[in-house]
Short mmCIF file of C-alpha atoms and ligand atoms in Angstrom, two decimals:
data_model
loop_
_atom_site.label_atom_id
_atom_site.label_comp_id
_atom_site.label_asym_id
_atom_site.label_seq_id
_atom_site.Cartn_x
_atom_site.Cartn_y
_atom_site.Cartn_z
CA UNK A 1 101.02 26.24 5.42
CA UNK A 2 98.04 27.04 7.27
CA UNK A 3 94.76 27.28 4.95
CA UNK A 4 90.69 27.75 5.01
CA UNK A 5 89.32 26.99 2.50
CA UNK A 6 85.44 28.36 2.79
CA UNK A 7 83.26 26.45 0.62
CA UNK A 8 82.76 22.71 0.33
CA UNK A 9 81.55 22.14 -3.52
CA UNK A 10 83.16 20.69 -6.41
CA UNK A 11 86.08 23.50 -6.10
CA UNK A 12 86.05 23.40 -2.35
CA UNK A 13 86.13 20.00 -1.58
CA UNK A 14 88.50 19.31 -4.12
CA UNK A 15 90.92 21.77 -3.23
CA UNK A 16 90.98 21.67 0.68
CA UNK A 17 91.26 17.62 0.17
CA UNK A 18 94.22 18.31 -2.25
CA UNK A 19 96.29 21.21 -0.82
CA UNK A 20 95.91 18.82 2.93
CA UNK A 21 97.20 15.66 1.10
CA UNK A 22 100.14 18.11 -0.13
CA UNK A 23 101.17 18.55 4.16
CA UNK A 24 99.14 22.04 4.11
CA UNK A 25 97.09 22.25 7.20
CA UNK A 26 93.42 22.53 6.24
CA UNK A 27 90.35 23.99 7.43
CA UNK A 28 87.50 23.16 5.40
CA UNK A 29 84.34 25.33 6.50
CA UNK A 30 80.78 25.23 5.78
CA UNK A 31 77.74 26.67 7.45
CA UNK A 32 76.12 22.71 6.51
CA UNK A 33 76.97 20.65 9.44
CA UNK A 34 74.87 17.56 7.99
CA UNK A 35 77.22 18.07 5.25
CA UNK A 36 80.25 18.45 7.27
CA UNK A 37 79.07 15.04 9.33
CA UNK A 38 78.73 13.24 6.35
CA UNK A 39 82.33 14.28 4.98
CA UNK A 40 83.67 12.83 8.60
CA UNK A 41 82.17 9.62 8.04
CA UNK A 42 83.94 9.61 4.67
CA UNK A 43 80.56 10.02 2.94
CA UNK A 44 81.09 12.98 -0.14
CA UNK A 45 78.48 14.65 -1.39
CA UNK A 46 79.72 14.40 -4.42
CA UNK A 47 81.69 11.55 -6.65
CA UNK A 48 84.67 12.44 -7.68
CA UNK A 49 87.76 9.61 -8.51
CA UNK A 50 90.26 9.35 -5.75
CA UNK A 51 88.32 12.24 -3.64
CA UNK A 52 87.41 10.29 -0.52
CA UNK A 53 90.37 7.91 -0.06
CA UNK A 54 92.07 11.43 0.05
CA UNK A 55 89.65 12.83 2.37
CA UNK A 56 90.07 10.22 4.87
CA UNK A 57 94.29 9.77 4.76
CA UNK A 58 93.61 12.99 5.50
CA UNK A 59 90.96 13.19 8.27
CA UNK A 60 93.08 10.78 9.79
CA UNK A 61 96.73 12.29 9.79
CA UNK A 62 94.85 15.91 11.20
CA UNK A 63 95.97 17.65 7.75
CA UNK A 64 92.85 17.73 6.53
CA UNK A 65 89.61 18.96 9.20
CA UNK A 66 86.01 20.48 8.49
CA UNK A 67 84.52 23.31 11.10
CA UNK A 68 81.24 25.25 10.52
CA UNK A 69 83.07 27.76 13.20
CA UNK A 70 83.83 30.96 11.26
CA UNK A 71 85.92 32.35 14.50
CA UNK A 72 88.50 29.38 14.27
CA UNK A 73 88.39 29.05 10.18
CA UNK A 74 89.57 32.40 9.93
CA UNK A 75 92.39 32.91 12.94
CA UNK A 76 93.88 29.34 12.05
CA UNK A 77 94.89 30.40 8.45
CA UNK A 78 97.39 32.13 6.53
CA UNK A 79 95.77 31.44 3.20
CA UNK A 80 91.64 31.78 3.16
CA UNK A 81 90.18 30.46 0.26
CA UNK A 82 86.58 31.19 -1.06
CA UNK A 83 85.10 28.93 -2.56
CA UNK A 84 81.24 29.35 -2.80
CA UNK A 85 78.86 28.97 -5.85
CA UNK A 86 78.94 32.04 -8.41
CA UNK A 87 75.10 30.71 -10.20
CA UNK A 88 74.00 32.45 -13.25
CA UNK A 89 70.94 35.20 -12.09
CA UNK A 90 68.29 35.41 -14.46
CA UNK A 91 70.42 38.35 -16.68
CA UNK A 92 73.06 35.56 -17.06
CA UNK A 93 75.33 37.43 -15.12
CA UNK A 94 76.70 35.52 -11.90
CA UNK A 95 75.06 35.72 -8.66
CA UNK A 96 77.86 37.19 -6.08
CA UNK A 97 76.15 37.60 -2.95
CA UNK A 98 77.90 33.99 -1.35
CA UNK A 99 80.93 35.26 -2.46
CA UNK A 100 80.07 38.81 -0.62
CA UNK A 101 78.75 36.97 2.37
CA UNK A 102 81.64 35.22 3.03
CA UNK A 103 84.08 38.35 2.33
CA UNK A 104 82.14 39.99 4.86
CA UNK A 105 82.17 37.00 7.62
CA UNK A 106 85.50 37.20 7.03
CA UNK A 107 86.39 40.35 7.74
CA UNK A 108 83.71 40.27 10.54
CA UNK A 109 85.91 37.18 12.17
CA UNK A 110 89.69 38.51 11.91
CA UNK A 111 91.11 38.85 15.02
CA UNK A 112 94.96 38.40 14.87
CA UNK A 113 97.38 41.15 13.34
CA UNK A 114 99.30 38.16 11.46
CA UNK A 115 99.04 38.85 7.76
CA UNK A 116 96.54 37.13 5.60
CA UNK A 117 95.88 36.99 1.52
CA UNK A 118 92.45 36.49 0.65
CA UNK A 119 92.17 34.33 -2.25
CA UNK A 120 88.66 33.77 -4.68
CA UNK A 121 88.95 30.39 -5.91
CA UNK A 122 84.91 31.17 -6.96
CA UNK A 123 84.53 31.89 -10.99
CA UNK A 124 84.28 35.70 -10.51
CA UNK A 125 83.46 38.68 -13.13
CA UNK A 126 86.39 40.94 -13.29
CA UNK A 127 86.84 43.71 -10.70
CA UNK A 128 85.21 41.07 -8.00
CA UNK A 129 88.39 40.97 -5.81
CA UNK A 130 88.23 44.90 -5.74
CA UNK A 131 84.73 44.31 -4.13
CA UNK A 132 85.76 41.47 -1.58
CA UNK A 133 88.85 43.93 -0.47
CA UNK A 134 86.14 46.52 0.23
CA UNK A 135 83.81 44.11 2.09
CA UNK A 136 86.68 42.98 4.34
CA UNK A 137 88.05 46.43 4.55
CA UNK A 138 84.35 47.45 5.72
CA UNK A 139 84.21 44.87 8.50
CA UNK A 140 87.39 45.09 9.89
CA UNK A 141 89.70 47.04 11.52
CA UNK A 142 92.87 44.92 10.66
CA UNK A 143 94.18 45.82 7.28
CA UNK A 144 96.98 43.66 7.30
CA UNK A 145 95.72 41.37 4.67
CA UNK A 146 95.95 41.15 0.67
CA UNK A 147 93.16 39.53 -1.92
CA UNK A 148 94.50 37.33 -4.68
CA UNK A 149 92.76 35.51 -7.96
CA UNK A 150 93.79 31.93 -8.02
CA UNK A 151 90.85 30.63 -10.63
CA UNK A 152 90.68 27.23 -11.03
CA UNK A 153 90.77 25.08 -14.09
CA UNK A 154 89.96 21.64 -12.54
CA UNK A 155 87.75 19.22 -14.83
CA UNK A 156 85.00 17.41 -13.10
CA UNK A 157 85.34 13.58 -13.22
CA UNK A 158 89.12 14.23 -13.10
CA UNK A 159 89.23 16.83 -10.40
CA UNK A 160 92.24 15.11 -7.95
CA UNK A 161 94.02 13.93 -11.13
CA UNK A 162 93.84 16.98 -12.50
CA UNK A 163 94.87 18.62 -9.03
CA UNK A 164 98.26 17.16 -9.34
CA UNK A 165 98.68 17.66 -12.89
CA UNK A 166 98.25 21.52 -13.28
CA UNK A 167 99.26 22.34 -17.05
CA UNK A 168 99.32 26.10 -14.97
CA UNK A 169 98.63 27.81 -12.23
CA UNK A 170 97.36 31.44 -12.29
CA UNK A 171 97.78 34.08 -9.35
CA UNK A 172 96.92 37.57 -9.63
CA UNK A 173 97.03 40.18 -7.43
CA UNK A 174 98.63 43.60 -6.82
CA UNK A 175 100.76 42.73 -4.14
CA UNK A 176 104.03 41.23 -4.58
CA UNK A 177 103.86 39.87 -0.40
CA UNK A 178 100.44 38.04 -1.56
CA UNK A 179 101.99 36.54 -4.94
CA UNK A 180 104.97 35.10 -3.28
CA UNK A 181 102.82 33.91 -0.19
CA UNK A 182 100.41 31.98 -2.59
CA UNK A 183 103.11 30.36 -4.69
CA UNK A 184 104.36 28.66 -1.97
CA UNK A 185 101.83 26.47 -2.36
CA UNK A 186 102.31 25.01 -5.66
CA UNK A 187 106.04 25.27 -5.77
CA UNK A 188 106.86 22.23 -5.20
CA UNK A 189 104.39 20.94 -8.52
CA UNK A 190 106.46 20.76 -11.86
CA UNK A 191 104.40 23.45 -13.25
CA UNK A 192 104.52 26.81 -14.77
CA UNK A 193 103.25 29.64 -12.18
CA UNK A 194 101.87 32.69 -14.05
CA UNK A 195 101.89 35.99 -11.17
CA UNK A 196 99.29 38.56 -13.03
CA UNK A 197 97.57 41.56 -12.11
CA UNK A 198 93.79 40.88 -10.36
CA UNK A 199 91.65 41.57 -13.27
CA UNK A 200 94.01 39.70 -15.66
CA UNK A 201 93.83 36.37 -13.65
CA UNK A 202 90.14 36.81 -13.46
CA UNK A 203 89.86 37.07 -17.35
CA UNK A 204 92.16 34.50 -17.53
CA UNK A 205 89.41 31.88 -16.26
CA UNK A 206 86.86 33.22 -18.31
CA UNK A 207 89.03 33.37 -21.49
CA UNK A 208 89.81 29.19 -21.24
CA UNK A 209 86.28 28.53 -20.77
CA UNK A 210 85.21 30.57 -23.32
CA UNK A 211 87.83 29.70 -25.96
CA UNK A 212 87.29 25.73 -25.16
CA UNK A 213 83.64 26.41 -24.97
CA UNK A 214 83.81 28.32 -28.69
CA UNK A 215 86.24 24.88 -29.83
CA UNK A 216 83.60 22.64 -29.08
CA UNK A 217 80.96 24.68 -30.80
CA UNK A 218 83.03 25.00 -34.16
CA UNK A 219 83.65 21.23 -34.34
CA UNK A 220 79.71 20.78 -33.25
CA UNK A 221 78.68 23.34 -36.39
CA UNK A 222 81.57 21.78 -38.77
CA UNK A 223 79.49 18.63 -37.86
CA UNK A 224 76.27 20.34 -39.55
CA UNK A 225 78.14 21.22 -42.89
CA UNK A 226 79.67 17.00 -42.43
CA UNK A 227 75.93 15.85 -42.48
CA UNK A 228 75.28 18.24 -45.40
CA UNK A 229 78.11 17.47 -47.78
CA UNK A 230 78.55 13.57 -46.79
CA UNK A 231 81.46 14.22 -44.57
CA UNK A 232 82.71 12.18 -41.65
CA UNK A 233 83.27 14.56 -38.50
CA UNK A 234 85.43 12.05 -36.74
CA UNK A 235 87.85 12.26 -39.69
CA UNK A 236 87.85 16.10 -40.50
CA UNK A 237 88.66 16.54 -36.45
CA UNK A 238 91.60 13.91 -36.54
CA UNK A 239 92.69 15.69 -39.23
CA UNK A 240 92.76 19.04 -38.02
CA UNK A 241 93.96 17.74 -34.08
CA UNK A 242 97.09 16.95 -35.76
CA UNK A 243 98.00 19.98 -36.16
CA UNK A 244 99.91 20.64 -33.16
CA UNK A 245 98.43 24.60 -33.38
CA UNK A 246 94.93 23.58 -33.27
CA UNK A 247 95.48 20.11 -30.86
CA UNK A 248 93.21 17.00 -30.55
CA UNK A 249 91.56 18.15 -27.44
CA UNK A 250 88.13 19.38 -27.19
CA UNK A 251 87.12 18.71 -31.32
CA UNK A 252 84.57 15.85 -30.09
CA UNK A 253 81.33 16.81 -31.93
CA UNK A 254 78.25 15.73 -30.27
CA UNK A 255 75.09 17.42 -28.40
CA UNK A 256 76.40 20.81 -27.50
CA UNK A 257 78.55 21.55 -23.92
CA UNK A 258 76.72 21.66 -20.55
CA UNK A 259 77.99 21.46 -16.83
CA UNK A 260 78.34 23.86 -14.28
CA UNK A 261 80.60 25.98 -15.53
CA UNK A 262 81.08 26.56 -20.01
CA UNK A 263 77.43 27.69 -20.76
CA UNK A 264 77.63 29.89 -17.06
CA UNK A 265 80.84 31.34 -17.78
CA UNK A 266 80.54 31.62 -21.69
CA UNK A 267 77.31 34.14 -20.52
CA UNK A 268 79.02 35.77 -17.66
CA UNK A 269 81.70 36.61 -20.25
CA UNK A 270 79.37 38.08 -22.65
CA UNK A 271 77.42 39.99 -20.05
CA UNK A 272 80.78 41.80 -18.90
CA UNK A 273 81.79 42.75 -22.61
CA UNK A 274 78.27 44.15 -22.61
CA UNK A 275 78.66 45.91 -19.72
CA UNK A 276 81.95 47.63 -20.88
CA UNK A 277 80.63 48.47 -23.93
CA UNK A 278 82.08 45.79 -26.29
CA UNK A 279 79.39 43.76 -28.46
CA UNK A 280 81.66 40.08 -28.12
CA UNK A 281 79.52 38.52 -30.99
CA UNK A 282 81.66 35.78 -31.06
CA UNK A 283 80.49 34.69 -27.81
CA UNK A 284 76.87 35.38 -28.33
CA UNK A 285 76.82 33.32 -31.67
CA UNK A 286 78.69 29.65 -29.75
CA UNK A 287 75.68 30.15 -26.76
CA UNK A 288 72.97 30.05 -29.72
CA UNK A 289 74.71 27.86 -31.98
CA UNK A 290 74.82 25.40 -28.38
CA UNK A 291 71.42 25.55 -28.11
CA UNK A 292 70.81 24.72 -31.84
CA UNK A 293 73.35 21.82 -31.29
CA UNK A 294 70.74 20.54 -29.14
CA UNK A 295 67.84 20.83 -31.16
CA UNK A 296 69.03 19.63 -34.35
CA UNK A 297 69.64 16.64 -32.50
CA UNK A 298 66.31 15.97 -30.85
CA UNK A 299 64.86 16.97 -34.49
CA UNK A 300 66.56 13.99 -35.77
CA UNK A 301 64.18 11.68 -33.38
CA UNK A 302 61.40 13.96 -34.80
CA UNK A 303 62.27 13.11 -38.28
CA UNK A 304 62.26 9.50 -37.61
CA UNK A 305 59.07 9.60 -35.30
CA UNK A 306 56.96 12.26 -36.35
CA UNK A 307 57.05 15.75 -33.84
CA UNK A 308 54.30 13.53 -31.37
CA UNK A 309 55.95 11.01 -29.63
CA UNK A 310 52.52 9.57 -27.77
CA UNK A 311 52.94 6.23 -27.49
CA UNK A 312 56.90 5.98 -28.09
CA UNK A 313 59.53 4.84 -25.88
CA UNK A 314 63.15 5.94 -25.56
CA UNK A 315 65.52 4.55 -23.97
CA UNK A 316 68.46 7.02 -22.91
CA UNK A 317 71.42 5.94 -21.81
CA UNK A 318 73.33 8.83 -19.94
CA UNK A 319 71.96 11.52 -17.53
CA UNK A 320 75.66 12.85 -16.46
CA UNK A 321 76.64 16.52 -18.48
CA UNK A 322 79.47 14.50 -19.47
CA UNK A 323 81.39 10.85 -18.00
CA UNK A 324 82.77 10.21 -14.75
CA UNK A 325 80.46 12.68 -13.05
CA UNK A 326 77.39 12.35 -11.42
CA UNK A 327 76.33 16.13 -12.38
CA UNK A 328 73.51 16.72 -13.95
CA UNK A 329 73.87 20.94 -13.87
CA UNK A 330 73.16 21.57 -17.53
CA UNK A 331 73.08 18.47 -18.90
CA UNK A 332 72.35 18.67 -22.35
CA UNK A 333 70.93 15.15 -21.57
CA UNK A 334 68.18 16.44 -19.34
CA UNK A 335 67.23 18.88 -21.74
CA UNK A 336 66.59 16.96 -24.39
CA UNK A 337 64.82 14.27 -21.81
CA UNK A 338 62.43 17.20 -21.64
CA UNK A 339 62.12 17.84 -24.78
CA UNK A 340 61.44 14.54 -25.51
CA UNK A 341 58.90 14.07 -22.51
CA UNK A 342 57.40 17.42 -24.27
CA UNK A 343 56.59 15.84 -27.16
CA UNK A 344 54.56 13.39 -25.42
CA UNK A 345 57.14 10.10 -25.11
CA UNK A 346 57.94 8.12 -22.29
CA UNK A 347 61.82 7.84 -21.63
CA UNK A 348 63.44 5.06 -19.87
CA UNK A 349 66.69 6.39 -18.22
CA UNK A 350 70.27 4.77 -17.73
CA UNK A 351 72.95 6.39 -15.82
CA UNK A 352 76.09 4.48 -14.17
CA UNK A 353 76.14 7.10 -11.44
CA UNK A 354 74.01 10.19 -11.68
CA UNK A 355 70.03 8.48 -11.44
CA UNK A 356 69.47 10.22 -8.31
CA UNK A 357 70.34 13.86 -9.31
CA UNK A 358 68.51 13.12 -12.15
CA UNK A 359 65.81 12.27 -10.24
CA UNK A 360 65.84 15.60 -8.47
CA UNK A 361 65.85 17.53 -11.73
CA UNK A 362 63.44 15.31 -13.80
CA UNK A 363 60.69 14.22 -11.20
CA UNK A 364 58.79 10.99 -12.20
CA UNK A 365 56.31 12.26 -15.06
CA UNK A 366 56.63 9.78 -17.75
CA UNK A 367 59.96 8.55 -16.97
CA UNK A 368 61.49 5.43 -15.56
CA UNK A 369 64.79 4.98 -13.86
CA UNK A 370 66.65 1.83 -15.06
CA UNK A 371 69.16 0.04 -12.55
CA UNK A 372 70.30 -2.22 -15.26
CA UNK A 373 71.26 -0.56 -18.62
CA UNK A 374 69.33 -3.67 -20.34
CA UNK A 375 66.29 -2.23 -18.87
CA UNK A 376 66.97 1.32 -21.27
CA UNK A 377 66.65 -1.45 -24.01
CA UNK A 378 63.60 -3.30 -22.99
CA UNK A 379 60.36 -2.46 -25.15
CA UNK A 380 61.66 0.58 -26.45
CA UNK A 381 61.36 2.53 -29.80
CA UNK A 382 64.72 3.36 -30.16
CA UNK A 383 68.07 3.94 -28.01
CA UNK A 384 69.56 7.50 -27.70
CA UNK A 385 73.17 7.67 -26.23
CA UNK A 386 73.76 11.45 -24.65
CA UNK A 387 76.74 11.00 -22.16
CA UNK A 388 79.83 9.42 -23.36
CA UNK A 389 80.47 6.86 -20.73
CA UNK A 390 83.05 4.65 -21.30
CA UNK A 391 80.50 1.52 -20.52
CA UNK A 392 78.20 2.12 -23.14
CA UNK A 393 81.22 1.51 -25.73
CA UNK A 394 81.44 -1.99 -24.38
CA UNK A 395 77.79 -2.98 -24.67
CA UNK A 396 76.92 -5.85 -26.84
CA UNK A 397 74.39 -3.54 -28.76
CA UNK A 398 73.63 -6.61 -31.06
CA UNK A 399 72.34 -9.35 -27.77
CA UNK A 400 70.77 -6.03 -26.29
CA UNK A 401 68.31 -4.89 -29.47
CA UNK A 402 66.78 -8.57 -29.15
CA UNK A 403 64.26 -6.20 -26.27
CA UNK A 404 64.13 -3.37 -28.62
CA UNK A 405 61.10 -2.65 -30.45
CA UNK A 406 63.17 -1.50 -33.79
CA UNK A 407 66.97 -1.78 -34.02
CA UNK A 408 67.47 2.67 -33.98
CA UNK A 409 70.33 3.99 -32.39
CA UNK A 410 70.75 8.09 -31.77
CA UNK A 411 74.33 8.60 -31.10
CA UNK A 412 74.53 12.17 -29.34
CA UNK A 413 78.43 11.49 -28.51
CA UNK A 414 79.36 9.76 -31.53
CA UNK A 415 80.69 7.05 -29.27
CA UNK A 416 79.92 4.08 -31.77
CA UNK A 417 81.09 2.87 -35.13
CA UNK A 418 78.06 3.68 -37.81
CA UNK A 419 79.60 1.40 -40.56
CA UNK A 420 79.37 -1.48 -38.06
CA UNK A 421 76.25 -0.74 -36.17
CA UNK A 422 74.91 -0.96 -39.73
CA UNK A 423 76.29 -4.16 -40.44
CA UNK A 424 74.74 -5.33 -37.69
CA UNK A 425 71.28 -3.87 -38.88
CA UNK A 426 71.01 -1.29 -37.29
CA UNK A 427 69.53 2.14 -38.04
CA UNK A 428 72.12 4.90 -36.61
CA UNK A 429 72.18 8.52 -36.15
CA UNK A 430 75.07 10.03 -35.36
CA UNK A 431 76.00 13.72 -35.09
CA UNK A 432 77.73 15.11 -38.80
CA UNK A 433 79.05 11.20 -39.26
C1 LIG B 1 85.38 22.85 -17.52
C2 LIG B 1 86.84 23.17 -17.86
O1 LIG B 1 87.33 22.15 -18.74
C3 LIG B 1 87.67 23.27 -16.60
O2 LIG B 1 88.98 23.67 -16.92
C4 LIG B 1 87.04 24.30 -15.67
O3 LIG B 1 87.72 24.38 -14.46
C5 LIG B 1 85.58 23.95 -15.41
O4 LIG B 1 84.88 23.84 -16.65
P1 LIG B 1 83.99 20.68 -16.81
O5 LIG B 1 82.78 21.56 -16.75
O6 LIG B 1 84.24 19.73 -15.68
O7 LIG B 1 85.33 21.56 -16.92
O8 LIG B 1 83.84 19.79 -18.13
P2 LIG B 1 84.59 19.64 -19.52
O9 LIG B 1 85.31 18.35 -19.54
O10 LIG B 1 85.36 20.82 -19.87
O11 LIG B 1 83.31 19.51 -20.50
C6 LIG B 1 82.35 20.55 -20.58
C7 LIG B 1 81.24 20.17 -21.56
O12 LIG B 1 81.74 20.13 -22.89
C8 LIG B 1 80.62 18.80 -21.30
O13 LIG B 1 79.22 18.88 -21.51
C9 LIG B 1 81.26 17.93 -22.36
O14 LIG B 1 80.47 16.80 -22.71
C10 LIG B 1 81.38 18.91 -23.51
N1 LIG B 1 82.43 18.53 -24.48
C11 LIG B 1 83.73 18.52 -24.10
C12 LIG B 1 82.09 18.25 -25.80
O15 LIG B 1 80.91 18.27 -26.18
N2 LIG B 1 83.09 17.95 -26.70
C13 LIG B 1 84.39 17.92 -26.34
O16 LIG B 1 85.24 17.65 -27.21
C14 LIG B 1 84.73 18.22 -25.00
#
């Protein structure tokens, strides 16, 4: 099929990359030609697993191109995906106007008479597609085209896995023409396609998030009641992942949930209930009970430290909002970085990948950025572990706390074994273990 995909981010990128390696024919566009030259070279501007060998089988068999030409994008395609960044505004709700630009440049740009679907691939509040219908209808005189919601459920880290591994595929939309058009796509996955009305495959998106979002959060404040009654949160969650109704996935108790997407969409969410009149407490209680998450963690450095840090060191191993990624949007490790730098201590940061975004969100102000992991243990107070990379597991923490001012581990991710850090003298914090 022919496709645009409009938008080169996470979900852009990803999905223009994917649907080409699948024998679509791809346009990718973006008004960023240093972006789009970089891409060419094979250079992404972002890391993602298995994204750029992708990119360039694909580059090089023609199935996969870039243009910043809105003209061509738009008459090569059947399909036009948008794909542009939905941010939070400062209400919480999400920001819409890329979204309206591009409905509007692409109504502006269609020539042909062919038929098109319009689908928003963007995180969008319900009743969004209605608007990007209008915005083409208002810009064009050829209303031979349909809009569609095909959200996407991709992880970071795991993005092209993931890609090829749909556990579902969601398209909404009120026309059948549009619903059959889109499906083509994915028919040939071994997956189940759910065809929805707009709004419902809008909610859809919002409702995962929100639900895995509020799963995290109930393990996280389970984890409070572990620490208070002398429980073991790894235990109580294998124990309740077993049962197949509740499942293993997402029970991982540690600093509270960042990223680009659960603590956006969780809001967005709340804001629309608001808007339509429903009070979704629910909701409101997982965003505070995430920021808590956060705090009581950072208070346990405080108890062991005193609330003024002057003079202390931390090492931190982990800058990522989670492994395999180098984004730092969110990060509950960056927060707590500045609340730790707020409190007057000097941090000496690890990543395996995500130092330089880190960089551009944490400036230079009483931090350091460590090359070498050993470095994060090197005349330091303590050691606090906030993304769960699969690295720091296989650290010899024992040859490593021979730099280490005292032997203290904070485990925000749970990642270690306390009964044998202590063995090995160590002092360990974990989160409700
Ligand atoms: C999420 C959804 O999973 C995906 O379907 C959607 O398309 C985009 O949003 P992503 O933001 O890439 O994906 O990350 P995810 O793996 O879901 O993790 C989100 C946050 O929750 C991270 O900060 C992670 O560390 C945290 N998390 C996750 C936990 O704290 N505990 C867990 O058990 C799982």
């Amino acid at each position: 099929m022919k496709i645009t995909v409009i938008g080169t981010g996470y979900v852009g990128l990803v999905t223009g990359a994917v649907f080409s390696d699948w024998g679509n024919d791809v346009y990718c566009l973006d008004i960023d030609t240093n972006k789009l030259n970089e891409i060419k070279k094979g250079n992404m501007p972002i890391y993602e697993v298995g994204l750029k060998e992708v990119v360039l089988k694909n580059l090089e068999n023609g199935n996969f191109k870039v243009t910043s030409d809105y003209a061509l994008a738009v008459d090569h395609a059947e399909i036009i995906l948008i794909c542009v960044g939905t941010p939070s505004n400062q209400s919480g709700a999400a920001d819409l106007s890329f979204v309206y630009k591009v409905a509007e440049q692409i109504g502006q740009n269609r020539k042909k008479d062919d038929y098109q679907v319009i689908v928003c691939k963007s995180t969008v509040p319900v009743g969004t597609n209605n608007e990007v219908r209008d915005i083409i209808l208002q810009n064009t005189t050829n209303h031979n085209f349909d809009v569609l919601s095909n959200p996407e459920f991709l992880r970071e880290g795991s993005a092209v896995y993931d890609a090829n591994h749909l556990d579902r595929v969601v398209i909404g939309s009120d026309s059948k023409k549009a619903l059959d058009t889109m499906a083509q796509i994915y028919e040939h996955l071994d997956t189940k396609i759910v065809k929805t009305d707009l709004a419902s495959a809008e909610l859809i998106k919002y409702a995962s998030n929100a639900f895995l979002a509020t799963k995290i959060t109930f393990i996280n404040e389970i984890a409070q009641i572990c620490e208070k009654v002398g429980a073991n949160v790894k235990d109580v969650s294998l124990g309740m992942g077993l049962d197949t109704r509740i499942g293993n996935k997402f029970l991982n108790a540690g600093i509270g949930f960042g990223g680009s997407c659960f603590p956006k969409d969780v809001e967005a969410l709340h804001k629309t209930s608001s808007e339509n009149l429903y009070d979704f407490k629910l909701l409101r209680g997982v965003l505070d009970a995430n920021e808590d998450q956060r705090i009581f963690f950072t208070k346990k450095i405080f108890s062991k430290f005193g609330e003024n840090l002057s003079g202390k060191t931390i090492g931190i191993l982990g800058a990522a909002f989670k492994k395999d990624t180098d984004d730092v949007r969110k990060s509950v490790s960056v927060a707590i970085i500045k609340d730790l730098r707020g409190a007057g201590a000097k941090v000496k940061l690890y990543d395996p990948i995500a130092l330089e975004n880190a960089k551009h969100e944490l400036g230079e102000l009483s931090i350091e950025y460590s090359a070498d992991h050993k470095d994060a243990f090197t005349n330091v107070d303590a050691v606090a572990i906030l993304t769960e990379w699969d690295e720091f597991k296989e650290y010899d923490y024992v040859s490593l706390s021979t730099t280490m001012r005292n032997k203290v581990i904070f485990d925000g991710r749970n990642i270690l074994d306390k009964s044998l850090m202590q063995n090995n003298g160590f002092e360990y914090y974990g989160v409700g273990v």
